């Protein structure tokens, strides 16, 4: 059996006519930037996230960067980010001229540990970016409490968590803004790059929209030194076709995650941390949407052995992320060395992501489970 790490084919076959019709609508209108499709998607997605406003942008990195710029965060400022995340979270801070300050994750959930945030706050700290990594909501209640105590902005990085909830509320609705990516592999993905920012603050939404449109509030009138970052009509149309199906498709991911959780019985494999939402709905802290199903091994060597073993069985996997941000060459200017963030380093060395996508068949899931149990 051959099981890829990810496949868009089942979803694309199911939604083929909807996507084709979306293309035709845009093509026949001959209007490709800032039109009816974008307006419809922004309205629908803000409602979906239970926020007042949505601004479509070019990608998830821009969503974070424009949010930071809208708060006038820049040179000399510091922004707290997780030490365990995709590099875009840190790059957004760097692009404003500010400095990313890394905080270690909870080893069980992979998300930023709220208990470690306060010790990293200085008089230069201006914001916290909690990342809802792998589709699991960060622990927002204590994060918001800390932000309130120190008057910090909270920018939720929701790039991997479309539709995830925390205490019954959608991610993106807790902080000052929520930043999303619609990269094709996301739970809600365009057919190319795209992103969005959601907020309840109209003035902030207007500023972000202007910042993403060359700093212009109306044509040829520029009030900020802005960027070119807009969600184009075609991708907005594709997202309009997919959004009504997102919750249903997330539920399917949840069933796969539950099967993995209940079926994998191998002491060499460490399963992801929070499972209350898929084993007992009562009192659940959060409901993940399982963008990634990330397991860990006891050592890096064992991770490599598992990866090779599963590959030989025809099972695709991925590593998120094999080099932590503080050890990436592009951030050597921050002066960190191996051992400075041991939890992020351990996750980077031992994490392996299993196949997880809408349309993964029961027999394929069983094949993956059986293979892992025999490892």
Short mmCIF file of C-alpha atoms in Angstrom, two decimals:
data_model
loop_
_atom_site.label_atom_id
_atom_site.label_comp_id
_atom_site.label_asym_id
_atom_site.label_seq_id
_atom_site.Cartn_x
_atom_site.Cartn_y
_atom_site.Cartn_z
CA UNK A 1 0.00 0.00 0.00
CA UNK A 2 1.21 3.52 -0.85
CA UNK A 3 -0.03 6.30 1.44
CA UNK A 4 1.32 9.82 0.84
CA UNK A 5 1.90 12.22 3.72
CA UNK A 6 -0.72 14.51 2.19
CA UNK A 7 -3.03 14.38 -0.81
CA UNK A 8 -5.44 16.98 -2.14
CA UNK A 9 -7.02 14.56 -4.59
CA UNK A 10 -10.04 13.37 -2.52
CA UNK A 11 -11.07 16.92 -1.65
CA UNK A 12 -10.46 18.27 -5.13
CA UNK A 13 -12.49 15.50 -6.75
CA UNK A 14 -15.37 16.16 -4.38
CA UNK A 15 -15.31 19.94 -4.87
CA UNK A 16 -14.28 19.93 -8.54
CA UNK A 17 -17.44 21.55 -9.90
CA UNK A 18 -17.54 24.18 -7.12
CA UNK A 19 -13.92 25.15 -7.79
CA UNK A 20 -14.46 25.18 -11.54
CA UNK A 21 -17.51 27.42 -11.13
CA UNK A 22 -15.49 29.74 -8.88
CA UNK A 23 -12.89 30.14 -11.61
CA UNK A 24 -15.55 30.83 -14.22
CA UNK A 25 -17.16 33.54 -12.08
CA UNK A 26 -13.89 35.42 -11.72
CA UNK A 27 -12.83 34.94 -15.32
CA UNK A 28 -16.16 36.11 -16.71
CA UNK A 29 -16.13 39.24 -14.53
CA UNK A 30 -12.57 40.13 -15.62
CA UNK A 31 -11.98 41.64 -12.18
CA UNK A 32 -9.00 40.13 -10.37
CA UNK A 33 -8.12 42.26 -7.34
CA UNK A 34 -10.42 43.61 -4.64
CA UNK A 35 -13.79 42.58 -6.04
CA UNK A 36 -16.97 40.76 -5.12
CA UNK A 37 -15.31 37.42 -4.32
CA UNK A 38 -12.92 39.00 -1.86
CA UNK A 39 -15.71 40.94 -0.18
CA UNK A 40 -17.86 37.81 0.09
CA UNK A 41 -15.03 35.77 1.56
CA UNK A 42 -14.02 38.43 4.08
CA UNK A 43 -17.61 38.66 5.30
CA UNK A 44 -18.04 34.87 5.49
CA UNK A 45 -14.69 34.23 7.18
CA UNK A 46 -15.11 36.96 9.80
CA UNK A 47 -18.50 35.47 10.63
CA UNK A 48 -16.96 31.99 10.77
CA UNK A 49 -14.29 33.19 13.21
CA UNK A 50 -16.86 35.16 15.22
CA UNK A 51 -15.04 38.44 14.64
CA UNK A 52 -16.25 41.75 13.29
CA UNK A 53 -13.85 42.22 10.38
CA UNK A 54 -11.59 40.32 8.01
CA UNK A 55 -8.90 41.64 5.68
CA UNK A 56 -7.56 39.39 2.93
CA UNK A 57 -3.80 39.56 2.36
CA UNK A 58 -1.18 37.86 0.22
CA UNK A 59 -0.05 35.11 2.61
CA UNK A 60 0.24 34.10 6.25
CA UNK A 61 3.62 35.76 6.79
CA UNK A 62 2.20 39.07 5.57
CA UNK A 63 -0.80 38.61 7.86
CA UNK A 64 1.55 38.55 10.86
CA UNK A 65 3.83 41.30 9.59
CA UNK A 66 1.02 43.71 8.68
CA UNK A 67 -0.60 43.13 12.08
CA UNK A 68 2.66 44.05 13.82
CA UNK A 69 3.09 47.12 11.60
CA UNK A 70 -0.47 48.21 12.35
CA UNK A 71 0.49 48.36 16.04
CA UNK A 72 3.56 50.46 15.15
CA UNK A 73 5.88 47.73 16.37
CA UNK A 74 9.38 48.15 14.97
CA UNK A 75 13.00 49.04 15.66
CA UNK A 76 13.94 48.60 19.32
CA UNK A 77 10.83 46.60 20.21
CA UNK A 78 10.61 42.96 21.27
CA UNK A 79 7.90 40.43 20.47
CA UNK A 80 7.49 37.12 22.28
CA UNK A 81 7.18 34.09 20.00
CA UNK A 82 7.39 30.33 20.58
CA UNK A 83 10.79 28.68 20.17
CA UNK A 84 8.97 25.80 18.46
CA UNK A 85 7.15 27.01 15.36
CA UNK A 86 7.56 27.57 11.63
CA UNK A 87 10.06 30.32 10.91
CA UNK A 88 7.42 32.68 9.46
CA UNK A 89 6.35 33.63 13.00
CA UNK A 90 9.81 34.99 13.77
CA UNK A 91 10.41 36.44 10.30
CA UNK A 92 7.32 38.62 10.60
CA UNK A 93 8.82 40.22 13.70
CA UNK A 94 12.21 40.65 12.03
CA UNK A 95 10.68 42.31 8.97
CA UNK A 96 9.28 45.10 11.15
CA UNK A 97 12.71 45.77 12.63
CA UNK A 98 11.73 44.32 16.02
CA UNK A 99 13.44 41.39 17.76
CA UNK A 100 11.81 37.98 18.29
CA UNK A 101 12.16 36.72 21.88
CA UNK A 102 11.79 32.95 22.11
CA UNK A 103 9.79 31.15 24.78
CA UNK A 104 9.87 27.37 25.13
CA UNK A 105 6.80 25.18 24.46
CA UNK A 106 5.03 22.64 26.61
CA UNK A 107 6.70 19.38 25.59
CA UNK A 108 3.32 17.60 25.52
CA UNK A 109 1.28 20.03 23.42
CA UNK A 110 4.13 21.62 21.39
CA UNK A 111 2.56 25.05 22.01
CA UNK A 112 4.09 27.99 23.90
CA UNK A 113 4.20 27.45 27.66
CA UNK A 114 2.36 30.36 29.33
CA UNK A 115 4.26 29.75 32.57
CA UNK A 116 7.50 30.80 30.87
CA UNK A 117 6.30 33.99 29.18
CA UNK A 118 6.41 36.49 32.03
CA UNK A 119 10.12 36.00 32.73
CA UNK A 120 10.92 37.07 29.15
CA UNK A 121 8.99 40.36 29.32
CA UNK A 122 11.03 43.56 29.40
CA UNK A 123 10.23 47.23 28.97
CA UNK A 124 10.84 46.67 25.24
CA UNK A 125 8.19 43.95 24.91
CA UNK A 126 5.23 45.09 22.83
CA UNK A 127 3.35 41.92 21.84
CA UNK A 128 2.93 38.15 22.21
CA UNK A 129 2.36 35.87 19.23
CA UNK A 130 0.89 32.58 20.43
CA UNK A 131 0.89 29.97 17.66
CA UNK A 132 -1.89 27.41 17.48
CA UNK A 133 0.60 24.85 16.24
CA UNK A 134 -0.41 21.74 14.27
CA UNK A 135 -4.08 22.75 14.65
CA UNK A 136 -4.11 22.68 18.47
CA UNK A 137 -5.15 25.88 20.24
CA UNK A 138 -2.56 27.50 22.48
CA UNK A 139 -3.60 27.99 26.11
CA UNK A 140 -5.08 31.44 25.61
CA UNK A 141 -6.57 32.24 29.05
CA UNK A 142 -3.24 32.72 30.89
CA UNK A 143 -1.67 34.33 27.82
CA UNK A 144 -4.42 36.97 27.70
CA UNK A 145 -4.06 37.55 31.44
CA UNK A 146 -0.33 38.20 31.07
CA UNK A 147 -0.93 40.48 28.08
CA UNK A 148 -3.46 42.49 30.05
CA UNK A 149 -1.11 42.82 33.03
CA UNK A 150 1.70 44.26 30.88
CA UNK A 151 -0.46 46.05 28.28
CA UNK A 152 0.80 43.88 25.42
CA UNK A 153 -0.85 43.20 22.07
CA UNK A 154 -1.81 39.61 21.29
CA UNK A 155 -1.49 38.46 17.69
CA UNK A 156 -2.76 34.91 17.24
CA UNK A 157 -0.88 32.90 14.63
CA UNK A 158 -3.73 30.76 13.32
CA UNK A 159 -1.97 29.59 10.16
CA UNK A 160 -2.42 25.90 11.03
CA UNK A 161 -5.67 26.05 12.98
CA UNK A 162 -8.62 27.07 10.80
CA UNK A 163 -11.71 26.25 12.83
CA UNK A 164 -9.96 25.10 16.01
CA UNK A 165 -11.66 26.13 19.24
CA UNK A 166 -10.58 27.00 22.76
CA UNK A 167 -13.26 26.92 25.43
CA UNK A 168 -15.86 26.73 22.67
CA UNK A 169 -14.66 29.84 20.80
CA UNK A 170 -12.81 29.91 17.48
CA UNK A 171 -9.12 30.72 17.44
CA UNK A 172 -8.49 34.16 16.00
CA UNK A 173 -11.22 35.67 18.17
CA UNK A 174 -9.20 35.95 21.41
CA UNK A 175 -6.36 38.35 20.66
CA UNK A 176 -6.28 41.80 19.17
CA UNK A 177 -5.97 40.10 15.77
CA UNK A 178 -5.85 36.61 14.33
CA UNK A 179 -3.54 35.90 11.39
CA UNK A 180 -4.29 33.09 8.93
CA UNK A 181 -2.51 31.43 6.03
CA UNK A 182 -4.34 29.83 3.11
CA UNK A 183 -1.34 28.00 1.70
CA UNK A 184 -2.71 25.03 -0.28
CA UNK A 185 -1.80 22.45 2.38
CA UNK A 186 -3.76 24.19 5.15
CA UNK A 187 -7.11 22.87 6.37
CA UNK A 188 -8.61 25.76 4.45
CA UNK A 189 -6.29 26.28 1.52
CA UNK A 190 -6.35 28.33 -1.65
CA UNK A 191 -4.83 27.06 -4.90
CA UNK A 192 -1.76 29.18 -4.22
CA UNK A 193 -0.67 31.62 -1.52
CA UNK A 194 -3.17 33.65 0.44
CA UNK A 195 -3.86 34.93 3.94
CA UNK A 196 -6.20 36.94 6.12
CA UNK A 197 -6.39 38.93 9.34
CA UNK A 198 -9.47 38.94 11.56
CA UNK A 199 -10.25 41.46 14.30
CA UNK A 200 -13.08 43.21 16.11
CA UNK A 201 -11.43 46.62 15.71
CA UNK A 202 -12.69 48.44 12.60
CA UNK A 203 -10.05 51.17 12.73
CA UNK A 204 -7.35 48.52 12.96
CA UNK A 205 -8.86 46.56 10.07
CA UNK A 206 -8.92 49.72 7.95
CA UNK A 207 -5.28 50.43 8.77
CA UNK A 208 -4.22 46.87 7.92
CA UNK A 209 -6.10 47.06 4.63
CA UNK A 210 -4.31 50.29 3.76
CA UNK A 211 -0.93 48.88 4.79
CA UNK A 212 -1.47 45.94 2.45
CA UNK A 213 -2.48 48.25 -0.40
CA UNK A 214 0.73 50.29 -0.70
CA UNK A 215 -0.29 52.28 2.37
CA UNK A 216 -3.22 53.72 0.46
CA UNK A 217 -6.66 54.42 1.91
CA UNK A 218 -7.93 55.45 -1.52
CA UNK A 219 -6.36 55.45 -4.96
CA UNK A 220 -3.09 57.38 -5.21
CA UNK A 221 -3.44 58.66 -1.65
CA UNK A 222 -0.81 57.04 0.59
CA UNK A 223 -0.93 57.56 4.35
CA UNK A 224 1.57 54.81 5.28
CA UNK A 225 4.70 53.31 3.77
CA UNK A 226 2.85 50.14 2.95
CA UNK A 227 3.24 46.83 1.18
CA UNK A 228 1.60 45.08 -1.74
CA UNK A 229 -0.24 42.25 -0.02
CA UNK A 230 -3.80 41.50 -1.09
CA UNK A 231 -5.86 38.34 -1.42
CA UNK A 232 -6.67 38.16 -5.11
CA UNK A 233 -10.14 37.44 -6.47
CA UNK A 234 -9.34 33.98 -7.81
CA UNK A 235 -8.08 32.61 -4.51
CA UNK A 236 -10.92 34.31 -2.65
CA UNK A 237 -13.35 32.53 -4.98
CA UNK A 238 -11.69 29.17 -4.32
CA UNK A 239 -11.86 29.84 -0.58
CA UNK A 240 -15.53 30.76 -0.89
CA UNK A 241 -16.08 27.34 -2.48
CA UNK A 242 -14.22 25.51 0.29
CA UNK A 243 -15.26 27.36 3.46
CA UNK A 244 -18.76 25.81 3.74
CA UNK A 245 -17.10 22.36 3.88
CA UNK A 246 -14.37 23.20 6.39
CA UNK A 247 -16.05 22.01 9.58
CA UNK A 248 -17.13 18.74 7.99
CA UNK A 249 -13.64 18.10 6.69
CA UNK A 250 -12.12 19.00 10.05
CA UNK A 251 -14.42 16.44 11.67
CA UNK A 252 -12.99 13.80 9.34
CA UNK A 253 -9.50 14.76 10.45
CA UNK A 254 -10.68 14.39 14.04
CA UNK A 255 -11.82 10.83 13.34
CA UNK A 256 -8.42 9.98 11.89
CA UNK A 257 -6.69 11.49 14.92
CA UNK A 258 -8.93 9.51 17.26
CA UNK A 259 -8.12 6.31 15.38
CA UNK A 260 -4.40 7.05 15.70
CA UNK A 261 -4.75 7.89 19.36
CA UNK A 262 -6.73 4.76 20.20
CA UNK A 263 -4.92 2.41 17.83
CA UNK A 264 -1.22 3.20 18.25
CA UNK A 265 0.08 1.04 21.08
CA UNK A 266 3.84 1.21 20.86
CA UNK A 267 5.90 2.35 23.84
CA UNK A 268 8.49 3.84 21.46
CA UNK A 269 5.92 6.34 20.14
CA UNK A 270 4.88 9.46 22.09
CA UNK A 271 1.45 10.68 20.99
CA UNK A 272 0.51 14.39 20.91
CA UNK A 273 -0.54 15.86 24.22
CA UNK A 274 -4.14 17.07 24.51
CA UNK A 275 -6.73 14.42 23.75
CA UNK A 276 -9.67 15.46 25.93
CA UNK A 277 -11.48 16.85 22.91
CA UNK A 278 -11.48 13.53 21.05
CA UNK A 279 -11.97 11.17 23.99
CA UNK A 280 -14.27 13.08 26.31
CA UNK A 281 -16.18 16.15 25.16
CA UNK A 282 -17.06 17.20 28.72
CA UNK A 283 -14.70 19.80 30.11
CA UNK A 284 -12.57 19.83 26.98
CA UNK A 285 -10.09 22.69 26.98
CA UNK A 286 -9.88 22.83 23.21
CA UNK A 287 -10.87 21.11 20.03
CA UNK A 288 -7.97 20.64 17.61
CA UNK A 289 -8.44 20.49 13.86
CA UNK A 290 -5.40 18.23 13.34
CA UNK A 291 -3.59 20.10 10.60
CA UNK A 292 -0.66 17.90 11.60
CA UNK A 293 -0.67 14.69 13.65
CA UNK A 294 2.76 14.94 15.25
CA UNK A 295 4.20 11.99 17.17
CA UNK A 296 7.62 11.81 18.81
CA UNK A 297 10.21 9.14 19.46
CA UNK A 298 12.59 8.76 22.40
CA UNK A 299 15.62 9.90 20.42
CA UNK A 300 16.68 11.43 17.14
CA UNK A 301 18.16 8.15 15.96
CA UNK A 302 14.89 6.40 16.64
CA UNK A 303 13.02 9.10 14.68
CA UNK A 304 15.25 8.51 11.67
CA UNK A 305 14.73 4.76 11.97
CA UNK A 306 10.94 5.20 12.16
CA UNK A 307 10.92 7.53 9.16
CA UNK A 308 12.91 5.06 7.07
CA UNK A 309 10.82 2.10 8.27
CA UNK A 310 7.54 3.79 7.35
CA UNK A 311 8.93 4.91 3.99
CA UNK A 312 9.82 1.29 3.20
CA UNK A 313 6.22 0.42 4.02
CA UNK A 314 4.99 3.03 1.52
CA UNK A 315 3.89 5.50 4.21
CA UNK A 316 4.78 9.15 3.71
CA UNK A 317 5.82 11.28 6.70
CA UNK A 318 7.26 14.72 7.34
CA UNK A 319 9.36 16.44 10.02
CA UNK A 320 8.04 19.66 11.60
CA UNK A 321 10.58 21.23 12.00
CA UNK A 322 14.03 19.56 11.89
CA UNK A 323 16.04 22.71 12.71
CA UNK A 324 14.67 25.04 15.41
CA UNK A 325 14.57 28.73 14.56
CA UNK A 326 17.30 29.80 16.99
CA UNK A 327 19.75 27.44 15.24
CA UNK A 328 18.87 28.50 11.70
CA UNK A 329 21.74 30.21 9.88
CA UNK A 330 19.65 33.30 9.13
CA UNK A 331 19.24 33.93 12.88
CA UNK A 332 22.86 33.44 13.91
CA UNK A 333 22.96 37.21 14.55
CA UNK A 334 20.83 36.61 17.67
CA UNK A 335 23.77 34.72 19.16
CA UNK A 336 22.06 31.54 20.26
CA UNK A 337 23.79 28.16 20.45
CA UNK A 338 22.71 24.55 20.76
CA UNK A 339 21.29 23.91 24.20
CA UNK A 340 19.78 27.39 24.67
CA UNK A 341 16.24 26.12 23.98
CA UNK A 342 16.40 22.40 24.83
CA UNK A 343 12.68 21.66 24.55
CA UNK A 344 12.41 23.10 21.05
CA UNK A 345 15.58 21.21 20.15
CA UNK A 346 14.20 17.95 21.49
CA UNK A 347 10.97 18.35 19.52
CA UNK A 348 12.93 19.20 16.37
CA UNK A 349 15.04 16.06 16.77
CA UNK A 350 12.25 13.61 17.62
CA UNK A 351 9.00 14.79 15.94
CA UNK A 352 7.53 12.90 12.97
CA UNK A 353 4.21 13.77 11.32
CA UNK A 354 1.92 10.97 10.14
CA UNK A 355 -0.41 11.06 7.11
CA UNK A 356 -3.33 13.38 7.88
CA UNK A 357 -5.72 14.69 5.25
CA UNK A 358 -9.37 14.67 4.26
CA UNK A 359 -10.14 11.51 2.30
CA UNK A 360 -7.67 9.23 4.06
CA UNK A 361 -9.46 5.86 4.03
CA UNK A 362 -10.14 3.69 7.07
CA UNK A 363 -8.05 0.85 5.69
CA UNK A 364 -5.17 3.27 5.06
CA UNK A 365 -5.34 4.56 8.62
CA UNK A 366 -5.37 0.99 9.90
CA UNK A 367 -2.35 0.18 7.73
CA UNK A 368 -0.42 3.09 9.25
CA UNK A 369 -1.40 2.06 12.79
CA UNK A 370 -0.47 -1.59 12.23
CA UNK A 371 2.88 -0.60 10.74
CA UNK A 372 3.71 1.67 13.68
CA UNK A 373 2.71 -0.96 16.22
CA UNK A 374 5.15 -3.39 14.59
CA UNK A 375 8.02 -0.90 14.65
#
